[in-house]
Every structure is written in structure tokens, then in C-alpha cells.
Amino acid sequence: MSEPKATGSLADLQEIIARHWGYRTLRPLQGQAMQAVLDRRDSLVVLPTGGGKSLCYQAPAVLRGGTTVVISPLIALMKDQVDSLRACGIAAVSIDSSLSANERFACEMDVRQGEVRLLFLSPERLVQTDFFRVLQQIEVCTFAIDEAHCISHWGHDFRPEYRQMSRLREFFPQATVHAYTATATEQVRADIIAQLALRDPVELVGNFDRPNLIYRILPRQDTLKQSLDVLERHEGEAGIIYCLRRRDVDELAASLQKKGIKARGYHAGMSGDERQNAQEAFASEQVDVIVATVAFGMGIDRSNVRFVLHAAMPKSLEHYQQETGRAGRDGLEAECVLLYSGGDLYSFRSILAKSAKEAGVETHLPHAFKHLDDMDRYCRGALCRHAALVRYFGQEYPGDSCNACDVCLGDTEAVPDATVVAQKILSCVARVKEGFGIGHVASVLRGENSENLRKRGHDKLTTFGLLRGHGKADVRDWVYQLIAQGVLVQVGDEYPLLRLNEASWEVMRGQRQVRLVQLVRRKKGEQPQKAKVETISWEGVDRALFEELRHLRRDLARDRQVAPFIVFTDNTLREMARMRPSTLERMRLIPGIGDRRLRDFGALFLQIVADYCRKHGLPFDVL
Ligand code: ADP
């Protein structure tokens, strides 16, 4: 067995990272996080999704020698990490329930012989007494706890098995323990430190903004049409569409399939096999789009998800951050679109109230409602989305404009004469004697030709047709905006009615101004303004060559039964399609290509580049 080195320097580490991973620079806080491992200090590292947490324990494990044990909550996550380490030429295994007895025995032998640098385990496996003994024999002295928020009740993915890890200290008093998570709240951080009994840990908390994500929160008008608009911008790219209900998932997935889009549905009502199948098809790039309830996600490590679309508002900003976090894990630009309607708040309130009543946990409701209100306020807000999100998580956002959200990119605009529009809506509520809901009021205002209105004499009202010519979705949306501003009220659960309050009368008397927004009207086929991050990352990249390289990557990944990003990430392929290397030495300069990957895949990709450049008369080795 090779003895772990007492320490090592950051320069040694960088040499190892360049050799195995092909990275020549570190991301923020990676250096400090690795130093803590080398200095044998416990640590808690909080970095956003895609921030590069894995490298923080993987690279020191290679430098120090010995075996580092990594605890991870899901087999799929472990498999991706093990595949990825092996592709870098690093000895890694995971011992989990998917192994046969023979495979498990062989892995354990490798571990006993000290040949394994990184051993991935589930928390259940770790605490089995016989396994503890094996680990004690090989004198494990470094533990990395991935997705450490799973240990906390306050986190969104609490896993009771994680609690058993409190026993680590008993069995390995000399070992250092390093926890990694993307969940930033202080409560969760304190809980992780307490539960794992971390000793005077180095605490590193990164910047939570994800500048590569473009946030767009847009009024929901027609889910299918708006989804197709997003898909058009991301043709052939990976995306996840989140819906509230299973029925919505089935309907939307079927509609997209009919349009020829490679989409699959995913929800808890499907059989285990169907779900597994959809997940694998997505991970292996056979399918582009997954339409899912929020049941889908945690095991998904496809790094090149280029858009996440929420067909309805999530339950909390924590969920929103987690779900949008699945986009752009490779650091490249990705779009997060949320189709919002003020009605989402009320639908969710009644769903939550009903399920809390059934489960007899109505005391939880105020907490859940507060989260909903925060989410709703965020959606309605007219502040930069990046700034509002990081502020919610307790950080300051530098600057005023991100140039990567609907607010800063000017996707929506103020409705002209908003106060007059509001007065028309409120008067109509008064005219129908506060006895009807949004749909009916909108029909009257739009002057619809309907038997239902005639029957009640509502086609004779003075407010009939006052908003003629405006779309139903627009009028509904304005009504919700008025409710959100407190100048109109919705009462009742099943068939909510519109009621006026004191503020409504102030608006009608002209004593109070109102602001309403609407989507900027675009001509057919006209796309919204592009964010800076989108244009920069494609600069100089030959898209058709990128697609050819992607094709080869998909074939190689399928043969090797690994996910495509294990072969090369999208960043690496884009850089290859930009630089177009003529030799292996040149190719080695591309970030993400270490010695092993160059040897395994370099020549094949070089050939594609050479053929393509010759065919199209393109120059090589563009720096
Ligand atoms: P996290 O676990 O924090 O979500 P990962 O560890 O999966 O993030 O890393 C996200 C992506 O960034 C991976 O593709 C990884 O290889 C890449 N990456 C990590 N560190 C670096 C670095 N220093 N330079 C370039 N790419 C990096």
C-alpha cells in the first residue's frame, strides 16, 4: 500500500490537475478547498452547482496517495464520477448495490491492496460494521461527503441514512472529514458541521451567482407555444421542462413528440423501468428533452443541459435554485425560463392546504406559505433576477445589471396607460357585483360573443368590450398583477371570486397609480435579445464541426457505456471546433484534455477536424 504523503503543495496539485484533467487554472475557492485537505483540516465547502466541487477532493486524493472515501447519495452520481475519473486515468471504484457478489469481491480486493485512490460509497454501506473494518485496515484518513446538505432536516433532500455518518468520528478519530454542498443557508451549514462533528473546520462559501444562467420569468400565455419558442432557440440541445402535475407532463410530452421533438415524459406515476429508461435515454443523448414533475432531477448529471423551462412557478426559491441549477453545469450558457401566472400562487396554496390537512400537519402551512410568497414576489419583481436571487441567499450582487435576465434584457415592457386599464378591470368587477371569477370578468371586458354573458345580461354592461382587441391571456395576467399589487382580491378556493377593497376604489378614483407589464411584442420568428454569455461562448466556434464532433462523442460513449460528457465535455468540444488543432500536441492545450483522454480519443477527433477543415478550406490552429 502506498503511504499517504504528509502534505503537498498547491503547485504539485496544479501539475497533477493539468496532467490528468487538462485544466490549467482553478475556479474560485478550489485552491483553498484543496489546501484544507492537504493541511489535514476538516472543511465545509459551499460552491454553487457547476462550481467544481468534485475536483476539490479528487485532486488531493491523487496527490496524497492512499484511499479517499467519498460518500455520495445516489448510484447514478457515483457512476458518473467513477467513469469520469477512470477516463482521466485515475483508479476509482464505487461499491454499491448494483454490483454482483463477484464484482464486489474484486473491488474490495483492489481496495485492500491500496490500489484505489477514490472509493465511492453510499452512507448505508459505509456504516456496515464489516466494511468499517476494511476501511480501518487500510487506514483511511480522508472522507469527502458529497451533497452534504442531505444530512440536514432543513435541506431540500434530507436523507435519514446520512445521519448515520455521525459515527465516522468514533471509528476514524484521526481522519479528516470534508463536506461539500451547493446549499447555502446558514441553518443547513450549521447542521452539517454539528452532525458530522467537524473539528474547527475551514469554511469556504462561494459566490452564489451563476453568471452563465440566463433567467427569464415571463407571463404564461400558452404553455405549448411558449415551450416551442424556447425549443426553437435550442434545437438539438438538451433541456428539462418541469410541470406541476403528471397529467400536464403526459400532455406536453405527447404534443412535443407530435412535433417531431425527441422528448420523453418522467413522473412518479410511471413504472420504475419506464423512468429508468427515460433517464438513461436522456443521459446518453438519445433524447433531447425531458418533460417531468419535480420528481426528476437529482440523479441527473448531464452537464450540457442548455435550458430548464418551468411551466409553472416552483414552491420556493430554494426549489427554483435547485431545479434551475441543473442547467449549464459545464459552465456554458444555459437558459432558465419560468412561465408565470399569478394564479400559480393560489393553485399551490390550495394544493398545499389540502395535502397538509390530509396528513394532519397543518402547523407546517405558514412556513410553506411564506416560501410560496417569497417565490411569487420574486416572479413579480422588476429587479434583476441574478441580483434578487443572490440577495435572497444572503449575498450582495456586484453591479446593477447582469445582462442575462428578462429584466435586464428588456423582455417585458410597461403596459401603456396601465392605470386606465386597471380602472376598466376594477369597474367591471364592480359591475358584475363582485360575484364572478377571472375568466368571466375577462370575457366581459373583451366583449366576447357568448350565450353565457347574454343570459346574465352582462353584454349590456357599460364595461362590456372595454378591453376589446386584447388577448384573453393578457387580460387574465393583468388581473393577476392587480391582485399581486393588493388592489384587487381573490376569495374562495374552488371557484375564486374577484372582490374589491379600499385600494381598488383609490385606483378607480384616480388617487393611486398602478404599473402593469406585458411581453414585448415581437414579429413572427423574431428572437429575444441575446445575453452576452450566449454570444461569447460561441465566438469563433464552427457549429457544424461542433455537431460532427458531438456525433463521434455520442458513438464513443455508447460503445464504452458511459455518458457522453465523460468522453469530452461541451466546453472541450467547442474549443476544439474553434481552435481546430492540427496535431495532438496542439490538442493537448485544450482545457479538459489530459494525458489519458488524449491517448484514448485524441487521434479520432483529430481526424474529424482534419477532414472537416480540408473539405471547407478552414485554417487550423486558431489561437
Ligand atoms: P459541482 O459538483 O460543484 O456541481 P463539478 O465538480 O461537477 O461541479 O464540476 C463542474 C464542471 O466543471 C465539470 O465538468 C468539471 O470537470 C469542470 N471543472 C471543475 N474544475 C475546473 C477547472 N478548474 N477548470 C475547468 N473546468 C473545471
PDB file of N, CA and C and ligand atoms in Angstrom, residues 17 21-28 30 34 46-58 81 84 88 146-147 180-182 210 301 303 325 328-331 565 569-572 591-592 597, ligand 1:
ATOM      1  N   ILE A  17      -3.340  18.231 -11.763  1.00  0.00           N
ATOM      2  CA  ILE A  17      -4.609  18.607 -12.412  1.00  0.00           C
ATOM      3  C   ILE A  17      -4.391  18.792 -13.913  1.00  0.00           C
ATOM      4  N   TRP A  21      -6.447  16.086 -15.708  1.00  0.00           N
ATOM      5  CA  TRP A  21      -7.714  16.716 -16.125  1.00  0.00           C
ATOM      6  C   TRP A  21      -7.536  17.680 -17.306  1.00  0.00           C
ATOM      7  N   GLY A  22      -6.316  18.131 -17.482  1.00  0.00           N
ATOM      8  CA  GLY A  22      -6.081  19.086 -18.574  1.00  0.00           C
ATOM      9  C   GLY A  22      -6.575  20.486 -18.249  1.00  0.00           C
ATOM     10  N   TYR A  23      -6.724  20.832 -16.955  1.00  0.00           N
ATOM     11  CA  TYR A  23      -7.099  22.210 -16.588  1.00  0.00           C
ATOM     12  C   TYR A  23      -5.849  22.943 -16.129  1.00  0.00           C
ATOM     13  N   ARG A  24      -5.714  24.172 -16.584  1.00  0.00           N
ATOM     14  CA  ARG A  24      -4.531  24.941 -16.195  1.00  0.00           C
ATOM     15  C   ARG A  24      -4.839  26.082 -15.239  1.00  0.00           C
ATOM     16  N   THR A  25      -6.123  26.312 -14.997  1.00  0.00           N
ATOM     17  CA  THR A  25      -6.478  27.336 -13.996  1.00  0.00           C
ATOM     18  C   THR A  25      -7.498  26.721 -13.033  1.00  0.00           C
ATOM     19  N   LEU A  26      -7.549  27.304 -11.845  1.00  0.00           N
ATOM     20  CA  LEU A  26      -8.518  26.807 -10.862  1.00  0.00           C
ATOM     21  C   LEU A  26      -9.710  27.747 -10.804  1.00  0.00           C
ATOM     22  N   ARG A  27     -10.835  27.186 -10.430  1.00  0.00           N
ATOM     23  CA  ARG A  27     -12.028  28.016 -10.242  1.00  0.00           C
ATOM     24  C   ARG A  27     -11.972  28.654  -8.847  1.00  0.00           C
ATOM     25  N   PRO A  28     -12.779  29.693  -8.596  1.00  0.00           N
ATOM     26  CA  PRO A  28     -12.743  30.351  -7.286  1.00  0.00           C
ATOM     27  C   PRO A  28     -12.923  29.362  -6.125  1.00  0.00           C
ATOM     28  N   GLN A  30     -11.371  26.817  -5.261  1.00  0.00           N
ATOM     29  CA  GLN A  30     -10.873  25.440  -5.394  1.00  0.00           C
ATOM     30  C   GLN A  30      -9.504  25.295  -4.716  1.00  0.00           C
ATOM     31  N   MET A  34      -8.718  22.738  -1.641  1.00  0.00           N
ATOM     32  CA  MET A  34      -7.738  21.650  -1.752  1.00  0.00           C
ATOM     33  C   MET A  34      -6.661  21.793  -0.687  1.00  0.00           C
ATOM     34  N   VAL A  46     -18.926  25.298   0.342  1.00  0.00           N
ATOM     35  CA  VAL A  46     -20.218  25.568  -0.286  1.00  0.00           C
ATOM     36  C   VAL A  46     -19.952  26.298  -1.602  1.00  0.00           C
ATOM     37  N   LEU A  47     -20.193  25.606  -2.680  1.00  0.00           N
ATOM     38  CA  LEU A  47     -19.996  26.212  -4.004  1.00  0.00           C
ATOM     39  C   LEU A  47     -21.250  25.949  -4.820  1.00  0.00           C
ATOM     40  N   PRO A  48     -21.586  26.851  -5.714  1.00  0.00           N
ATOM     41  CA  PRO A  48     -22.806  26.607  -6.500  1.00  0.00           C
ATOM     42  C   PRO A  48     -22.639  25.401  -7.409  1.00  0.00           C
ATOM     43  N   THR A  49     -23.741  24.890  -7.886  1.00  0.00           N
ATOM     44  CA  THR A  49     -23.707  23.790  -8.843  1.00  0.00           C
ATOM     45  C   THR A  49     -22.809  24.182 -10.006  1.00  0.00           C
ATOM     46  N   GLY A  50     -21.972  23.249 -10.422  1.00  0.00           N
ATOM     47  CA  GLY A  50     -21.061  23.559 -11.530  1.00  0.00           C
ATOM     48  C   GLY A  50     -19.820  24.312 -11.084  1.00  0.00           C
ATOM     49  N   GLY A  51     -19.725  24.574  -9.775  1.00  0.00           N
ATOM     50  CA  GLY A  51     -18.586  25.340  -9.254  1.00  0.00           C
ATOM     51  C   GLY A  51     -17.290  24.538  -9.213  1.00  0.00           C
ATOM     52  N   GLY A  52     -17.414  23.217  -9.386  1.00  0.00           N
ATOM     53  CA  GLY A  52     -16.203  22.392  -9.418  1.00  0.00           C
ATOM     54  C   GLY A  52     -15.850  21.792  -8.064  1.00  0.00           C
ATOM     55  N   LYS A  53     -16.857  21.325  -7.331  1.00  0.00           N
ATOM     56  CA  LYS A  53     -16.593  20.760  -6.001  1.00  0.00           C
ATOM     57  C   LYS A  53     -15.812  19.452  -6.083  1.00  0.00           C
ATOM     58  N   SER A  54     -16.134  18.608  -7.077  1.00  0.00           N
ATOM     59  CA  SER A  54     -15.507  17.281  -7.107  1.00  0.00           C
ATOM     60  C   SER A  54     -13.983  17.362  -7.153  1.00  0.00           C
ATOM     61  N   LEU A  55     -13.486  18.299  -7.970  1.00  0.00           N
ATOM     62  CA  LEU A  55     -12.032  18.395  -8.099  1.00  0.00           C
ATOM     63  C   LEU A  55     -11.375  18.696  -6.746  1.00  0.00           C
ATOM     64  N   CYS A  56     -12.117  19.375  -5.846  1.00  0.00           N
ATOM     65  CA  CYS A  56     -11.560  19.775  -4.551  1.00  0.00           C
ATOM     66  C   CYS A  56     -11.143  18.577  -3.706  1.00  0.00           C
ATOM     67  N   TYR A  57     -11.820  17.445  -3.871  1.00  0.00           N
ATOM     68  CA  TYR A  57     -11.352  16.259  -3.130  1.00  0.00           C
ATOM     69  C   TYR A  57     -10.639  15.266  -4.038  1.00  0.00           C
ATOM     70  N   GLN A  58     -10.962  15.295  -5.334  1.00  0.00           N
ATOM     71  CA  GLN A  58     -10.352  14.304  -6.230  1.00  0.00           C
ATOM     72  C   GLN A  58      -8.856  14.563  -6.427  1.00  0.00           C
ATOM     73  N   GLN A  81     -19.049   9.858 -11.587  1.00  0.00           N
ATOM     74  CA  GLN A  81     -17.742  10.303 -11.075  1.00  0.00           C
ATOM     75  C   GLN A  81     -16.675   9.253 -11.315  1.00  0.00           C
ATOM     76  N   SER A  84     -15.763   9.174 -14.927  1.00  0.00           N
ATOM     77  CA  SER A  84     -15.015  10.367 -15.284  1.00  0.00           C
ATOM     78  C   SER A  84     -13.564  10.270 -14.772  1.00  0.00           C
ATOM     79  N   CYS A  88      -9.837   9.876 -16.845  1.00  0.00           N
ATOM     80  CA  CYS A  88      -8.645  10.701 -16.598  1.00  0.00           C
ATOM     81  C   CYS A  88      -7.455   9.825 -16.200  1.00  0.00           C
ATOM     82  N   ASP A 146     -20.141  14.188  -0.213  1.00  0.00           N
ATOM     83  CA  ASP A 146     -20.710  14.947  -1.320  1.00  0.00           C
ATOM     84  C   ASP A 146     -22.199  15.200  -1.029  1.00  0.00           C
ATOM     85  N   GLU A 147     -22.750  16.255  -1.571  1.00  0.00           N
ATOM     86  CA  GLU A 147     -24.166  16.607  -1.337  1.00  0.00           C
ATOM     87  C   GLU A 147     -24.466  16.575   0.168  1.00  0.00           C
ATOM     88  N   TYR A 180     -19.163  18.849   1.247  1.00  0.00           N
ATOM     89  CA  TYR A 180     -19.368  19.696   0.058  1.00  0.00           C
ATOM     90  C   TYR A 180     -20.856  19.794  -0.245  1.00  0.00           C
ATOM     91  N   THR A 181     -21.303  20.993  -0.510  1.00  0.00           N
ATOM     92  CA  THR A 181     -22.721  21.171  -0.844  1.00  0.00           C
ATOM     93  C   THR A 181     -22.915  22.449  -1.654  1.00  0.00           C
ATOM     94  N   ALA A 182     -24.082  22.534  -2.306  1.00  0.00           N
ATOM     95  CA  ALA A 182     -24.420  23.772  -3.010  1.00  0.00           C
ATOM     96  C   ALA A 182     -25.491  24.531  -2.244  1.00  0.00           C
ATOM     97  N   ARG A 210     -24.775  32.462 -10.638  1.00  0.00           N
ATOM     98  CA  ARG A 210     -24.323  31.615 -11.750  1.00  0.00           C
ATOM     99  C   ARG A 210     -24.424  32.444 -13.020  1.00  0.00           C
ATOM    100  N   ASP A 301     -26.955  14.026 -14.048  1.00  0.00           N
ATOM    101  CA  ASP A 301     -25.698  14.742 -14.037  1.00  0.00           C
ATOM    102  C   ASP A 301     -25.308  15.097 -15.464  1.00  0.00           C
ATOM    103  N   SER A 303     -24.232  17.230 -18.027  1.00  0.00           N
ATOM    104  CA  SER A 303     -23.650  18.543 -17.744  1.00  0.00           C
ATOM    105  C   SER A 303     -24.027  19.579 -18.781  1.00  0.00           C
ATOM    106  N   GLY A 325     -30.584  24.956 -11.271  1.00  0.00           N
ATOM    107  CA  GLY A 325     -29.175  24.588 -11.092  1.00  0.00           C
ATOM    108  C   GLY A 325     -28.752  23.432 -11.984  1.00  0.00           C
ATOM    109  N   GLY A 328     -26.670  24.105 -17.400  1.00  0.00           N
ATOM    110  CA  GLY A 328     -25.330  24.683 -17.564  1.00  0.00           C
ATOM    111  C   GLY A 328     -24.308  24.275 -16.530  1.00  0.00           C
ATOM    112  N   ARG A 329     -24.326  23.016 -16.120  1.00  0.00           N
ATOM    113  CA  ARG A 329     -23.345  22.573 -15.122  1.00  0.00           C
ATOM    114  C   ARG A 329     -21.932  22.610 -15.669  1.00  0.00           C
ATOM    115  N   ASP A 330     -21.814  22.620 -16.971  1.00  0.00           N
ATOM    116  CA  ASP A 330     -20.484  22.684 -17.566  1.00  0.00           C
ATOM    117  C   ASP A 330     -19.948  24.108 -17.632  1.00  0.00           C
ATOM    118  N   GLY A 331     -20.718  25.057 -17.108  1.00  0.00           N
ATOM    119  CA  GLY A 331     -20.241  26.436 -17.078  1.00  0.00           C
ATOM    120  C   GLY A 331     -20.583  27.203 -18.349  1.00  0.00           C
ATOM    121  N   PHE A 565     -20.508  13.156 -21.782  1.00  0.00           N
ATOM    122  CA  PHE A 565     -19.596  14.165 -21.236  1.00  0.00           C
ATOM    123  C   PHE A 565     -18.364  13.549 -20.562  1.00  0.00           C
ATOM    124  N   THR A 569     -16.276  17.121 -22.432  1.00  0.00           N
ATOM    125  CA  THR A 569     -17.415  17.994 -22.136  1.00  0.00           C
ATOM    126  C   THR A 569     -17.693  18.887 -23.344  1.00  0.00           C
ATOM    127  N   ASP A 570     -18.831  19.575 -23.306  1.00  0.00           N
ATOM    128  CA  ASP A 570     -19.166  20.503 -24.390  1.00  0.00           C
ATOM    129  C   ASP A 570     -18.115  21.616 -24.507  1.00  0.00           C
ATOM    130  N   ASN A 571     -17.582  22.078 -23.360  1.00  0.00           N
ATOM    131  CA  ASN A 571     -16.565  23.143 -23.410  1.00  0.00           C
ATOM    132  C   ASN A 571     -15.393  22.692 -24.257  1.00  0.00           C
ATOM    133  N   THR A 572     -14.967  21.456 -24.003  1.00  0.00           N
ATOM    134  CA  THR A 572     -13.808  20.940 -24.718  1.00  0.00           C
ATOM    135  C   THR A 572     -14.116  20.839 -26.213  1.00  0.00           C
ATOM    136  N   PRO A 591      -8.457  22.987 -22.721  1.00  0.00           N
ATOM    137  CA  PRO A 591      -8.855  22.627 -21.355  1.00  0.00           C
ATOM    138  C   PRO A 591      -9.755  21.392 -21.352  1.00  0.00           C
ATOM    139  N   GLY A 592      -9.480  20.476 -20.450  1.00  0.00           N
ATOM    140  CA  GLY A 592     -10.301  19.267 -20.349  1.00  0.00           C
ATOM    141  C   GLY A 592      -9.679  18.077 -21.055  1.00  0.00           C
ATOM    142  N   ARG A 597      -6.987  11.051 -21.779  1.00  0.00           N
ATOM    143  CA  ARG A 597      -8.023  11.303 -22.792  1.00  0.00           C
ATOM    144  C   ARG A 597      -7.386  11.540 -24.163  1.00  0.00           C
TER     145      ARG A 597
HETATM  146  P1  ADP B   1     -20.218  20.658  -8.814  1.00  0.00           P
HETATM  147  O1  ADP B   1     -20.055  19.304  -8.175  1.00  0.00           O
HETATM  148  O2  ADP B   1     -19.709  21.772  -7.949  1.00  0.00           O
HETATM  149  O3  ADP B   1     -21.605  20.912  -9.313  1.00  0.00           O
HETATM  150  P2  ADP B   1     -18.453  19.604 -10.782  1.00  0.00           P
HETATM  151  O4  ADP B   1     -17.400  19.135  -9.847  1.00  0.00           O
HETATM  152  O5  ADP B   1     -19.353  18.590 -11.382  1.00  0.00           O
HETATM  153  O6  ADP B   1     -19.302  20.742 -10.099  1.00  0.00           O
HETATM  154  O7  ADP B   1     -17.750  20.453 -11.928  1.00  0.00           O
HETATM  155  C1  ADP B   1     -18.499  21.067 -12.951  1.00  0.00           C
HETATM  156  C2  ADP B   1     -17.728  21.058 -14.262  1.00  0.00           C
HETATM  157  O8  ADP B   1     -16.615  21.939 -14.193  1.00  0.00           O
HETATM  158  C3  ADP B   1     -17.137  19.686 -14.603  1.00  0.00           C
HETATM  159  O9  ADP B   1     -17.295  19.487 -15.992  1.00  0.00           O
HETATM  160  C4  ADP B   1     -15.678  19.837 -14.217  1.00  0.00           C
HETATM  161  O10 ADP B   1     -14.853  18.948 -14.911  1.00  0.00           O
HETATM  162  C5  ADP B   1     -15.406  21.287 -14.570  1.00  0.00           C
HETATM  163  N1  ADP B   1     -14.294  21.875 -13.807  1.00  0.00           N
HETATM  164  C6  ADP B   1     -14.045  21.738 -12.494  1.00  0.00           C
HETATM  165  N2  ADP B   1     -12.946  22.437 -12.146  1.00  0.00           N
HETATM  166  C7  ADP B   1     -12.484  23.028 -13.263  1.00  0.00           C
HETATM  167  C8  ADP B   1     -11.373  23.891 -13.563  1.00  0.00           C
HETATM  168  N3  ADP B   1     -10.527  24.272 -12.626  1.00  0.00           N
HETATM  169  N4  ADP B   1     -11.229  24.305 -14.839  1.00  0.00           N
HETATM  170  C9  ADP B   1     -12.100  23.931 -15.803  1.00  0.00           C
HETATM  171  N5  ADP B   1     -13.154  23.126 -15.598  1.00  0.00           N
HETATM  172  C10 ADP B   1     -13.362  22.678 -14.337  1.00  0.00           C
END
